[in-house]
Amino acid sequence: MQRDDAEVVAVDVDQPDAGRGAEIRFPAPWPRRFGTVTVSPERDAAVFAGVHAVRSVEATGATRWEVRHGCWGGCPLLHVSFDEYADDRDHLYADSGSAVVSADGELVWSHVRGPLASDGNTEDDQELWVVLDAVAGRAVGRVNTGTMASCSEHTSHPDPSQMGLSLGEGEEGSPVLWGRWDGQQVTAEQIGTERILLAVSPSGRRLLTVPVGQWSLSLHQLEHSSKVSRKLDATDAVPAHPQNTGKDRVYWDFEAAFVDEDTIVAGTSECDAQYGSVRHWLVDVKGMDLLGEISYPVPVSGPARAAGGGRWYTISKDGTTVRLWELAQVN
C-alpha cells in the first residue's frame, strides 16, 4: 500500500495478529504520481519504476541498485536524479512504464524507455522489456517491445521465467505481450491487440483478458494464448443495475481475480458506480458461466483485485481502507 508520497507499506496478511510487526515500510524516492511500485515476495526490497530510472530500495532507505533509462517525459536526457525535473510541468504528466518482481524473487521484469544508461552514447529511444537480476540490478536480457506506450502493467505468472505485459498506447492500441526468459535471452509474443490482461490462474495454464471495450471476459489457454477459448459477454449474462433505466450498457471492469483454478471474481463496478452500489460476480471459467452476485457484509467500491491464495481485495471509496476477502464456506 502507498498511503502518501513518503513511503510504501508492505503488510503480511497471513499474520494479522502481528500488529505493526507485520508491516515493513519503504521510503519512496519520488512522489507516487511519477511512477509505480512493486514489492518483492520476501519483502526485502521495493522496486520503484519512475520517469527516469528503476530503483530498488531497502527498508532502511538504502538504494540497493538503480538502472537509469530514457526519460518517459519525452525529453532526450538521461536524468541523473528526480530533482532535475521535479518542478517541470511537462514531466508532471509524463508517460510511464512498470516493473514487477518474479514469483521467486530473483528477477525484476521492467518495461522502460530506452536507452539504458549502461548502453553508453546512443540515441535509441525504443521501448524495452528488460529482465534484471533482483539483487544486483544487472540487465540479463531485453527485448524491444515495438510500442509507443503511455502506460503499462505487468501480470505475474507462477513460473518466474514467464510474465505478461499490458501496454496502453492511447488511440494507437493496447497490445498484450507474453514474455519468456530462458536464462540467455528474452522473447516476447503478442497474445492480443486492443486487450488488457486481467489475471493468470494459480496453475499458470489459464489467462483472463478483456477487450478495451470491456464487453466480454475472455479465457485463453497459455499454450494457445493468442486465441480466445471461451468468453462471457456482460450484456448477455449480467442483469442491469437495479437503478439502471436501461439506457446504459453493462460492462466488465479492467481488473479481476482468480479465486481458484476454475473460479474468478469479476466486477461491473465502473459502470455500476453512477448508480451508487457496485457489484462483483462469481464466474465458473470451465464453461464461462455466471454463478451469481457476491454478497458482502459491508458496501464495497471499485473492482476486485487479485491477492493470491484464493483471496481478492477491495479499496474503500475514500481510499483509506483495504479489505481482504475470501469465499465463505457453506455447510
Short mmCIF file of C-alpha atoms in Angstrom, two decimals:
data_model
loop_
_atom_site.label_atom_id
_atom_site.label_comp_id
_atom_site.label_asym_id
_atom_site.label_seq_id
_atom_site.Cartn_x
_atom_site.Cartn_y
_atom_site.Cartn_z
CA MET A 1 0.00 0.00 0.00
CA GLN A 2 1.13 3.56 -0.63
CA ARG A 3 -0.63 5.94 1.73
CA ASP A 4 1.19 9.08 0.64
CA ASP A 5 4.23 10.27 -1.28
CA ALA A 6 6.66 9.41 1.50
CA GLU A 7 6.51 5.66 1.88
CA VAL A 8 5.20 2.29 0.76
CA VAL A 9 3.95 -0.18 3.39
CA ALA A 10 4.10 -3.94 2.83
CA VAL A 11 1.75 -5.90 5.11
CA ASP A 12 1.93 -9.62 5.85
CA VAL A 13 -1.74 -10.57 5.55
CA ASP A 14 -1.06 -14.10 6.79
CA GLN A 15 -0.10 -12.77 10.23
CA PRO A 16 -2.96 -10.40 11.10
CA ASP A 17 -2.25 -10.66 14.83
CA ALA A 18 1.30 -9.39 14.46
CA GLY A 19 0.13 -5.77 14.52
CA ARG A 20 2.70 -3.28 13.31
CA GLY A 21 5.24 -6.09 13.33
CA ALA A 22 3.54 -7.35 10.17
CA GLU A 23 4.41 -4.10 8.40
CA ILE A 24 7.60 -3.20 6.57
CA ARG A 25 7.97 0.39 5.41
CA PHE A 26 10.00 1.52 2.40
CA PRO A 27 10.84 5.22 1.86
CA ALA A 28 9.74 6.41 -1.58
CA PRO A 29 12.41 8.07 -3.76
CA TRP A 30 9.91 10.33 -5.58
CA PRO A 31 6.18 11.23 -5.35
CA ARG A 32 3.89 8.40 -6.36
CA ARG A 33 2.40 10.20 -9.36
CA PHE A 34 5.83 9.86 -11.01
CA GLY A 35 5.72 6.10 -11.37
CA THR A 36 4.67 2.73 -9.99
CA VAL A 37 5.97 0.44 -7.26
CA THR A 38 6.15 -3.27 -6.51
CA VAL A 39 7.48 -5.20 -3.50
CA SER A 40 9.48 -8.42 -3.60
CA PRO A 41 7.79 -11.61 -2.34
CA GLU A 42 10.13 -11.74 0.67
CA ARG A 43 9.54 -8.03 1.36
CA ASP A 44 13.27 -7.35 1.37
CA ALA A 45 13.05 -4.57 -1.23
CA ALA A 46 10.59 -2.28 -3.01
CA VAL A 47 11.18 -1.60 -6.69
CA PHE A 48 10.10 1.82 -7.97
CA ALA A 49 9.63 2.30 -11.71
CA GLY A 50 9.96 6.04 -12.25
CA VAL A 51 10.22 8.57 -15.04
CA HIS A 52 13.99 8.22 -15.44
CA ALA A 53 15.01 5.09 -13.54
CA VAL A 54 14.07 1.80 -11.93
CA ARG A 55 15.30 1.80 -8.34
CA SER A 56 15.40 -0.97 -5.73
CA VAL A 57 15.09 0.36 -2.18
CA GLU A 58 15.57 -1.48 1.12
CA ALA A 59 13.51 -0.77 4.22
CA THR A 60 16.41 1.21 5.68
CA GLY A 61 16.12 3.63 2.79
CA ALA A 62 19.33 2.40 1.22
CA THR A 63 19.36 2.11 -2.56
CA ARG A 64 20.20 -1.46 -3.49
CA TRP A 65 20.59 -0.54 -7.15
CA GLU A 66 19.34 1.87 -9.77
CA VAL A 67 19.02 1.37 -13.52
CA ARG A 68 18.68 4.67 -15.37
CA HIS A 69 16.93 4.75 -18.73
CA GLY A 70 15.42 7.12 -21.29
CA CYS A 71 13.01 9.73 -19.97
CA TRP A 72 9.30 8.94 -20.05
CA GLY A 73 8.70 12.69 -20.12
CA GLY A 74 9.68 12.76 -23.77
CA CYS A 75 12.87 14.77 -23.36
CA PRO A 76 16.18 13.43 -24.80
CA LEU A 77 18.04 13.44 -21.48
CA LEU A 78 19.25 10.56 -19.33
CA HIS A 79 18.47 12.16 -16.00
CA VAL A 80 20.73 11.52 -13.04
CA SER A 81 18.14 12.37 -10.40
CA PHE A 82 14.47 13.20 -9.87
CA ASP A 83 15.41 16.74 -8.79
CA GLU A 84 16.30 17.61 -12.40
CA TYR A 85 12.62 17.60 -13.44
CA ALA A 86 10.69 17.69 -10.16
CA ASP A 87 9.22 21.13 -10.90
CA ASP A 88 8.88 20.78 -14.67
CA ARG A 89 5.26 20.78 -15.82
CA ASP A 90 5.92 18.59 -18.88
CA HIS A 91 7.37 15.84 -16.69
CA LEU A 92 4.44 16.11 -14.29
CA TYR A 93 2.27 14.44 -16.94
CA ALA A 94 4.91 12.02 -18.20
CA ASP A 95 4.08 8.62 -19.63
CA SER A 96 5.11 5.65 -17.52
CA GLY A 97 6.40 2.11 -17.58
CA SER A 98 6.18 -0.50 -14.84
CA ALA A 99 8.11 -3.24 -13.07
CA VAL A 100 7.38 -6.38 -11.08
CA VAL A 101 9.45 -8.88 -9.12
CA SER A 102 9.19 -12.50 -10.30
CA ALA A 103 7.46 -15.16 -8.19
CA ASP A 104 10.78 -16.48 -6.82
CA GLY A 105 12.13 -13.00 -6.05
CA GLU A 106 15.19 -13.43 -8.25
CA LEU A 107 14.24 -11.36 -11.31
CA VAL A 108 12.74 -7.94 -11.97
CA TRP A 109 10.78 -7.58 -15.20
CA SER A 110 10.71 -3.92 -16.21
CA HIS A 111 9.16 -2.01 -19.10
CA VAL A 112 11.27 1.09 -19.72
CA ARG A 113 12.05 3.65 -22.36
CA GLY A 114 15.46 3.20 -23.96
CA PRO A 115 18.29 3.60 -23.94
CA LEU A 116 19.66 2.24 -20.68
CA ALA A 117 22.38 4.41 -19.17
CA SER A 118 24.72 1.41 -19.45
CA ASP A 119 24.29 1.45 -23.24
CA GLY A 120 26.59 4.46 -23.48
CA ASN A 121 26.24 7.25 -26.03
CA THR A 122 23.22 6.23 -28.07
CA GLU A 123 20.08 8.00 -29.24
CA ASP A 124 17.95 4.84 -29.39
CA ASP A 125 14.68 5.71 -27.61
CA GLN A 126 12.82 2.46 -28.32
CA GLU A 127 10.80 0.91 -25.51
CA LEU A 128 12.41 -2.11 -23.89
CA TRP A 129 11.24 -5.04 -21.81
CA VAL A 130 14.21 -5.71 -19.58
CA VAL A 131 14.89 -8.60 -17.20
CA LEU A 132 17.11 -7.57 -14.27
CA ASP A 133 18.90 -9.52 -11.58
CA ALA A 134 16.87 -8.59 -8.49
CA VAL A 135 19.91 -8.48 -6.19
CA ALA A 136 22.45 -6.66 -8.35
CA GLY A 137 20.22 -4.79 -10.80
CA ARG A 138 22.21 -6.12 -13.73
CA ALA A 139 20.32 -6.41 -17.02
CA VAL A 140 20.47 -10.06 -18.03
CA GLY A 141 18.13 -9.85 -21.02
CA ARG A 142 16.00 -7.48 -23.03
CA VAL A 143 13.66 -7.27 -25.99
CA ASN A 144 12.31 -4.32 -27.95
CA THR A 145 8.53 -4.08 -27.45
CA GLY A 146 7.94 -2.12 -30.66
CA THR A 147 5.39 0.04 -28.84
CA MET A 148 4.78 3.70 -28.01
CA ALA A 149 3.04 3.28 -24.68
CA SER A 150 1.64 5.84 -22.31
CA CYS A 151 1.40 3.27 -19.52
CA SER A 152 1.87 -0.43 -18.83
CA GLU A 153 1.09 -3.08 -16.25
CA HIS A 154 2.68 -6.45 -15.54
CA THR A 155 0.72 -9.60 -14.66
CA SER A 156 2.79 -12.21 -12.84
CA HIS A 157 2.96 -15.90 -13.65
CA PRO A 158 3.82 -18.60 -11.04
CA ASP A 159 6.76 -19.58 -13.27
CA PRO A 160 9.34 -16.79 -12.73
CA SER A 161 10.62 -17.22 -16.27
CA GLN A 162 7.29 -16.06 -17.73
CA MET A 163 5.42 -12.76 -17.49
CA GLY A 164 2.53 -10.87 -19.03
CA LEU A 165 2.60 -7.19 -20.02
CA SER A 166 -0.35 -4.99 -20.98
CA LEU A 167 0.54 -1.76 -22.77
CA GLY A 168 -1.69 1.24 -23.28
CA GLU A 169 -0.95 3.26 -26.39
CA GLY A 170 -3.89 5.65 -26.25
CA GLU A 171 -5.68 5.79 -29.56
CA GLU A 172 -2.95 3.69 -31.17
CA GLY A 173 -3.91 0.43 -29.48
CA SER A 174 -3.46 -1.79 -26.47
CA PRO A 175 -1.30 -4.85 -27.15
CA VAL A 176 -0.69 -7.65 -24.64
CA LEU A 177 2.74 -9.28 -24.71
CA TRP A 178 3.78 -12.60 -23.20
CA GLY A 179 7.43 -12.80 -22.23
CA ARG A 180 9.72 -15.78 -21.64
CA TRP A 181 13.24 -15.82 -20.18
CA ASP A 182 15.26 -18.96 -20.95
CA GLY A 183 18.31 -17.95 -18.94
CA GLN A 184 20.01 -16.49 -22.00
CA GLN A 185 17.55 -14.22 -23.76
CA VAL A 186 14.07 -12.71 -23.51
CA THR A 187 11.44 -13.41 -26.14
CA ALA A 188 8.03 -11.77 -26.40
CA GLU A 189 4.98 -12.69 -28.41
CA GLN A 190 1.83 -10.68 -28.86
CA ILE A 191 -1.19 -12.55 -27.49
CA GLY A 192 -3.75 -9.89 -28.29
CA THR A 193 -4.43 -6.39 -29.53
CA GLU A 194 -6.96 -3.98 -28.08
CA ARG A 195 -6.95 -6.13 -24.91
CA ILE A 196 -5.96 -5.96 -21.24
CA LEU A 197 -4.54 -8.97 -19.38
CA LEU A 198 -6.52 -9.28 -16.14
CA ALA A 199 -5.22 -12.36 -14.35
CA VAL A 200 -3.35 -15.67 -14.52
CA SER A 201 -4.78 -18.81 -12.91
CA PRO A 202 -2.93 -20.42 -9.96
CA SER A 203 -1.53 -23.18 -12.20
CA GLY A 204 -0.47 -20.65 -14.81
CA ARG A 205 -2.30 -22.57 -17.55
CA ARG A 206 -5.16 -20.09 -17.98
CA LEU A 207 -5.14 -16.39 -18.82
CA LEU A 208 -8.02 -13.95 -18.49
CA THR A 209 -8.34 -10.86 -20.69
CA VAL A 210 -10.91 -8.23 -21.51
CA PRO A 211 -11.10 -6.14 -24.71
CA VAL A 212 -10.60 -2.41 -24.28
CA GLY A 213 -14.33 -2.02 -24.92
CA GLN A 214 -14.91 -4.19 -21.81
CA TRP A 215 -17.64 -6.23 -23.49
CA SER A 216 -16.58 -9.75 -22.52
CA LEU A 217 -14.35 -11.72 -20.17
CA SER A 218 -12.14 -13.89 -22.37
CA LEU A 219 -10.39 -17.09 -21.32
CA HIS A 220 -7.14 -18.19 -23.01
CA GLN A 221 -5.08 -21.35 -22.65
CA LEU A 222 -1.40 -20.47 -22.20
CA GLU A 223 -0.24 -22.88 -24.92
CA HIS A 224 -2.58 -21.13 -27.39
CA SER A 225 -2.62 -17.73 -25.73
CA SER A 226 -3.42 -15.70 -28.83
CA LYS A 227 -6.77 -17.47 -29.19
CA VAL A 228 -9.88 -16.94 -27.06
CA SER A 229 -11.17 -20.33 -25.96
CA ARG A 230 -14.30 -19.11 -24.14
CA LYS A 231 -15.86 -15.78 -23.28
CA LEU A 232 -18.66 -14.28 -21.20
CA ASP A 233 -20.45 -11.23 -22.57
CA ALA A 234 -21.54 -8.77 -19.91
CA THR A 235 -24.68 -7.64 -21.72
CA ASP A 236 -25.89 -11.23 -22.14
CA ALA A 237 -25.02 -12.55 -18.65
CA VAL A 238 -25.19 -9.67 -16.18
CA PRO A 239 -28.54 -8.14 -15.25
CA ALA A 240 -28.79 -4.37 -15.43
CA HIS A 241 -28.20 -2.49 -12.20
CA PRO A 242 -31.46 -2.03 -10.25
CA GLN A 243 -31.13 1.75 -10.68
CA ASN A 244 -30.33 1.49 -14.41
CA THR A 245 -33.28 2.58 -16.54
CA GLY A 246 -31.92 0.57 -19.46
CA LYS A 247 -30.15 3.27 -21.42
CA ASP A 248 -26.62 2.38 -20.25
CA ARG A 249 -24.86 -0.85 -21.17
CA VAL A 250 -23.30 -3.22 -18.63
CA TYR A 251 -19.56 -3.88 -18.99
CA TRP A 252 -16.72 -5.56 -17.11
CA ASP A 253 -14.01 -3.87 -15.04
CA PHE A 254 -10.38 -3.74 -16.10
CA GLU A 255 -9.42 -5.92 -13.10
CA ALA A 256 -10.44 -9.38 -11.89
CA ALA A 257 -9.08 -12.19 -9.70
CA PHE A 258 -8.81 -15.97 -9.87
CA VAL A 259 -10.12 -17.45 -6.62
CA ASP A 260 -9.02 -20.92 -7.71
CA GLU A 261 -8.22 -22.65 -10.98
CA ASP A 262 -11.85 -22.74 -12.10
CA THR A 263 -13.37 -19.65 -10.47
CA ILE A 264 -12.90 -15.92 -10.82
CA VAL A 265 -14.30 -12.81 -9.18
CA ALA A 266 -15.05 -10.10 -11.73
CA GLY A 267 -16.79 -6.78 -11.25
CA THR A 268 -19.01 -4.34 -13.06
CA SER A 269 -18.10 -1.58 -10.63
CA GLU A 270 -17.11 1.00 -13.22
CA CYS A 271 -20.49 1.00 -14.93
CA ASP A 272 -22.36 0.46 -11.64
CA ALA A 273 -20.73 3.38 -9.79
CA GLN A 274 -23.02 6.02 -11.28
CA TYR A 275 -25.95 4.26 -9.60
CA GLY A 276 -24.40 4.00 -6.13
CA SER A 277 -23.68 0.43 -5.03
CA VAL A 278 -21.28 -1.65 -7.11
CA ARG A 279 -21.48 -5.36 -7.91
CA HIS A 280 -18.98 -8.20 -8.10
CA TRP A 281 -19.73 -11.58 -9.66
CA LEU A 282 -18.55 -15.17 -9.27
CA VAL A 283 -17.77 -16.82 -12.62
CA ASP A 284 -17.11 -20.50 -13.39
CA VAL A 285 -14.44 -20.43 -16.11
CA LYS A 286 -14.91 -24.09 -17.13
CA GLY A 287 -18.00 -23.04 -19.06
CA MET A 288 -17.70 -19.27 -18.56
CA ASP A 289 -20.94 -19.28 -16.62
CA LEU A 290 -22.13 -16.58 -14.24
CA LEU A 291 -22.70 -18.23 -10.84
CA GLY A 292 -24.17 -15.21 -9.11
CA GLU A 293 -23.56 -11.90 -7.39
CA ILE A 294 -21.25 -11.79 -4.37
CA SER A 295 -22.90 -10.63 -1.16
CA TYR A 296 -20.59 -8.54 1.04
CA PRO A 297 -21.21 -7.74 4.71
CA VAL A 298 -20.29 -4.09 4.07
CA PRO A 299 -20.56 -1.88 0.97
CA VAL A 300 -17.59 -2.14 -1.39
CA SER A 301 -16.26 0.12 -4.11
CA GLY A 302 -14.10 -0.31 -7.17
CA PRO A 303 -13.00 -3.54 -8.84
CA ALA A 304 -11.99 -6.87 -7.33
CA ARG A 305 -8.19 -7.10 -7.33
CA ALA A 306 -6.16 -10.29 -7.10
CA ALA A 307 -4.49 -11.04 -3.77
CA GLY A 308 -3.45 -14.67 -4.32
CA GLY A 309 -4.15 -17.69 -2.16
CA GLY A 310 -7.84 -17.77 -3.08
CA ARG A 311 -8.33 -14.17 -1.98
CA TRP A 312 -9.07 -10.79 -3.51
CA TYR A 313 -9.11 -7.27 -2.15
CA THR A 314 -11.05 -4.03 -2.47
CA ILE A 315 -10.24 -0.44 -1.60
CA SER A 316 -12.78 1.79 0.12
CA LYS A 317 -14.23 4.72 -1.79
CA ASP A 318 -12.27 7.25 0.27
CA GLY A 319 -9.04 5.31 -0.34
CA THR A 320 -8.25 4.82 3.36
CA THR A 321 -9.12 1.14 3.85
CA VAL A 322 -8.05 -2.08 2.14
CA ARG A 323 -10.25 -5.13 2.73
CA LEU A 324 -9.15 -8.70 2.00
CA TRP A 325 -11.87 -11.21 1.03
CA GLU A 326 -12.31 -14.93 0.55
CA LEU A 327 -15.32 -17.07 -0.27
CA ALA A 328 -17.38 -18.12 2.73
CA GLN A 329 -17.54 -21.83 3.49
CA VAL A 330 -21.05 -23.20 3.00
CA ASN A 331 -22.05 -26.05 5.33
#
